[in-house]
Short mmCIF file of C-alpha atoms and ligand atoms in Angstrom, two decimals:
data_model
loop_
_atom_site.label_atom_id
_atom_site.label_comp_id
_atom_site.label_asym_id
_atom_site.label_seq_id
_atom_site.Cartn_x
_atom_site.Cartn_y
_atom_site.Cartn_z
CA MET A 1 300.09 107.60 40.37
CA LYS A 2 299.73 110.96 42.09
CA LEU A 3 296.14 112.03 42.81
CA GLN A 4 294.92 115.14 44.61
CA ILE A 5 291.52 115.28 46.28
CA ILE A 6 290.25 118.84 46.73
CA ASN A 7 287.25 119.47 48.95
CA GLY A 8 285.46 122.79 49.02
CA PRO A 9 283.43 124.71 51.60
CA ASN A 10 281.74 123.01 54.55
CA LEU A 11 283.14 119.59 53.70
CA ASN A 12 285.34 119.95 56.79
CA LEU A 13 282.08 119.43 58.70
CA LEU A 14 281.33 116.00 57.22
CA GLY A 15 280.23 113.64 59.98
CA THR A 16 278.21 116.31 61.77
CA ARG A 17 276.81 118.37 58.89
CA GLU A 18 273.36 117.35 57.54
CA THR A 19 274.04 113.70 58.27
CA LYS A 20 270.89 112.56 56.46
CA VAL A 21 272.38 113.90 53.24
CA TYR A 22 276.12 113.42 53.80
CA GLY A 23 276.39 110.55 56.31
CA ASN A 24 278.10 110.16 59.67
CA MET A 25 281.71 109.70 58.70
CA THR A 26 284.27 112.50 58.82
CA PHE A 27 286.42 112.95 55.75
CA ASP A 28 289.54 112.19 57.79
CA GLU A 29 288.08 108.79 58.72
CA TYR A 30 287.14 108.09 55.12
CA PHE A 31 290.52 109.27 53.79
CA LYS A 32 292.30 106.76 56.06
CA ILE A 33 290.23 103.95 54.55
CA LEU A 34 290.91 105.24 51.04
CA LYS A 35 294.67 105.47 51.69
CA ASN A 36 294.71 101.88 53.00
CA LYS A 37 292.71 100.60 50.07
CA TYR A 38 294.93 102.35 47.53
CA SER A 39 298.25 102.10 49.36
CA ASN A 40 300.01 101.77 46.00
CA LEU A 41 298.87 105.27 45.02
CA ASP A 42 300.16 108.67 46.13
CA LEU A 43 296.91 110.17 47.43
CA HIS A 44 296.67 113.71 48.80
CA ILE A 45 293.82 115.64 50.42
CA PHE A 46 293.27 119.39 50.59
CA GLN A 47 290.20 121.14 51.98
CA SER A 48 289.40 124.82 52.03
CA ASN A 49 286.40 127.04 52.60
CA VAL A 50 288.09 129.80 50.58
CA GLU A 51 287.57 130.00 46.82
CA GLY A 52 291.00 131.49 46.03
CA GLU A 53 292.79 128.80 48.05
CA ILE A 54 291.04 126.12 46.00
CA ILE A 55 292.14 127.86 42.80
CA ASN A 56 295.73 128.13 44.10
CA LYS A 57 295.78 124.38 44.88
CA ILE A 58 294.44 123.55 41.40
CA HIS A 59 297.27 125.65 39.90
CA GLU A 60 299.85 124.05 42.21
CA VAL A 61 299.08 120.44 41.30
CA GLY A 62 297.47 120.92 37.89
CA PHE A 63 300.67 120.64 35.86
CA GLU A 64 302.27 117.87 37.88
CA TYR A 65 299.75 115.37 39.27
CA ASP A 66 298.07 112.60 37.30
CA GLY A 67 294.57 113.47 38.43
CA ILE A 68 292.45 115.78 40.53
CA ILE A 69 289.25 114.66 42.28
CA LEU A 70 287.35 117.87 42.91
CA ASN A 71 284.33 118.34 45.13
CA ALA A 72 283.99 122.11 44.96
CA ALA A 73 280.80 121.78 47.06
CA ALA A 74 278.67 124.95 46.86
CA TYR A 75 281.26 126.64 44.60
CA THR A 76 280.35 124.07 41.95
CA HIS A 77 277.17 126.00 41.35
CA THR A 78 278.62 129.53 41.47
CA SER A 79 282.33 129.77 40.70
CA VAL A 80 283.51 130.92 37.28
CA GLY A 81 286.96 131.29 38.88
CA ILE A 82 287.25 127.61 39.82
CA ALA A 83 285.79 126.56 36.46
CA ASP A 84 288.40 128.72 34.67
CA SER A 85 291.19 127.18 36.74
CA VAL A 86 290.03 123.67 35.78
CA ARG A 87 290.11 124.57 32.10
CA SER A 88 293.54 126.20 32.46
CA ILE A 89 295.53 123.19 33.69
CA ASN A 90 296.81 119.96 32.10
CA THR A 91 295.83 117.48 34.82
CA PRO A 92 292.44 115.83 34.23
CA VAL A 93 289.76 116.65 36.80
CA ILE A 94 286.92 114.43 37.92
CA GLU A 95 284.08 116.31 39.60
CA VAL A 96 282.54 114.41 42.51
CA HIS A 97 279.58 114.94 44.80
CA ILE A 98 278.49 112.90 47.78
CA SER A 99 274.81 113.60 47.12
CA ASN A 100 272.93 113.41 43.86
CA THR A 101 272.76 117.14 43.19
CA ILE A 102 270.31 116.68 40.31
CA SER A 103 267.73 115.30 42.74
CA ARG A 104 268.03 118.33 45.02
CA GLU A 105 267.20 122.06 44.77
CA ASP A 106 267.23 123.65 41.30
CA TYR A 107 270.26 125.81 42.10
CA ARG A 108 272.30 122.62 42.57
CA HIS A 109 271.49 121.41 39.07
CA VAL A 110 274.03 123.76 37.50
CA SER A 111 277.72 122.92 37.51
CA TYR A 112 280.20 125.49 36.20
CA ILE A 113 282.94 122.86 36.49
CA GLY A 114 281.23 119.95 34.74
CA PRO A 115 281.82 121.14 31.14
CA HIS A 116 285.59 121.20 31.79
CA ALA A 117 285.81 117.98 33.80
CA LYS A 118 286.75 114.60 32.43
CA GLY A 119 283.61 113.22 34.09
CA ILE A 120 281.22 113.64 36.97
CA ILE A 121 280.45 111.11 39.73
CA MET A 122 277.65 111.92 42.16
CA GLY A 123 275.15 110.38 44.50
CA PHE A 124 277.12 107.42 45.86
CA GLY A 125 277.93 108.92 49.23
CA LEU A 126 281.62 108.98 50.08
CA LYS A 127 282.00 106.06 47.67
CA SER A 128 281.85 108.69 44.90
CA TYR A 129 285.53 109.39 45.72
CA ASP A 130 286.40 105.67 45.46
CA LEU A 131 284.76 105.54 42.07
CA ALA A 132 286.74 108.55 40.91
CA VAL A 133 290.00 106.89 42.01
CA GLU A 134 288.93 103.71 40.19
CA SER A 135 288.26 105.64 37.04
CA PHE A 136 291.77 107.13 37.09
CA ILE A 137 293.28 103.66 37.67
CA SER A 138 291.29 101.93 34.95
CA ASN A 139 292.24 104.64 32.51
CA ASP A 140 295.94 104.06 33.09
C1 DQA B 201 278.02 118.61 47.48
C2 DQA B 201 276.71 119.11 46.85
C3 DQA B 201 276.66 120.62 46.84
O1 DQA B 201 275.46 121.07 46.25
C4 DQA B 201 276.73 121.17 48.26
O2 DQA B 201 276.78 122.56 48.24
C5 DQA B 201 277.86 120.60 49.05
C6 DQA B 201 278.22 119.18 48.87
C7 DQA B 201 278.06 117.08 47.60
O3 DQA B 201 279.14 116.54 47.75
O4 DQA B 201 277.01 116.43 47.56
O5 DQA B 201 278.42 121.25 49.91
O6 DQA B 201 279.09 119.00 46.65
#
């Protein structure tokens, strides 16, 4: 099974960024653990701070891969372009968030992506990504 994780803006700073909200682990460290745990899967990671690059990646994998795990970060709450790309592809997308965005500021309560996603997992720390992988596996 081929799965693509896509991380949006500022998630390259995980481990140092707002550690009370996002924890102390870098995504590289976490991705190593995830790859070991799911060594039978073909797992890929892409991170960008640029909206168009995220859209290009969704187009690139969205007709070929079995699943996309998308944390569009702040773009979740603003980007019609990313939402349109999610609704334009064949590959199912699971939206993930490290924090529980519903418990935070009002502007984080809106997701442009959610209506086009297969499901949303949020609030479990980095484990949200694990749970998204699990949901693709159990759906197989
Ligand atoms: C986030 C939540 C977003 O509101 C925020 O802009 C992020 C990270 C999360 O994973 O909790 O950058 O997507």
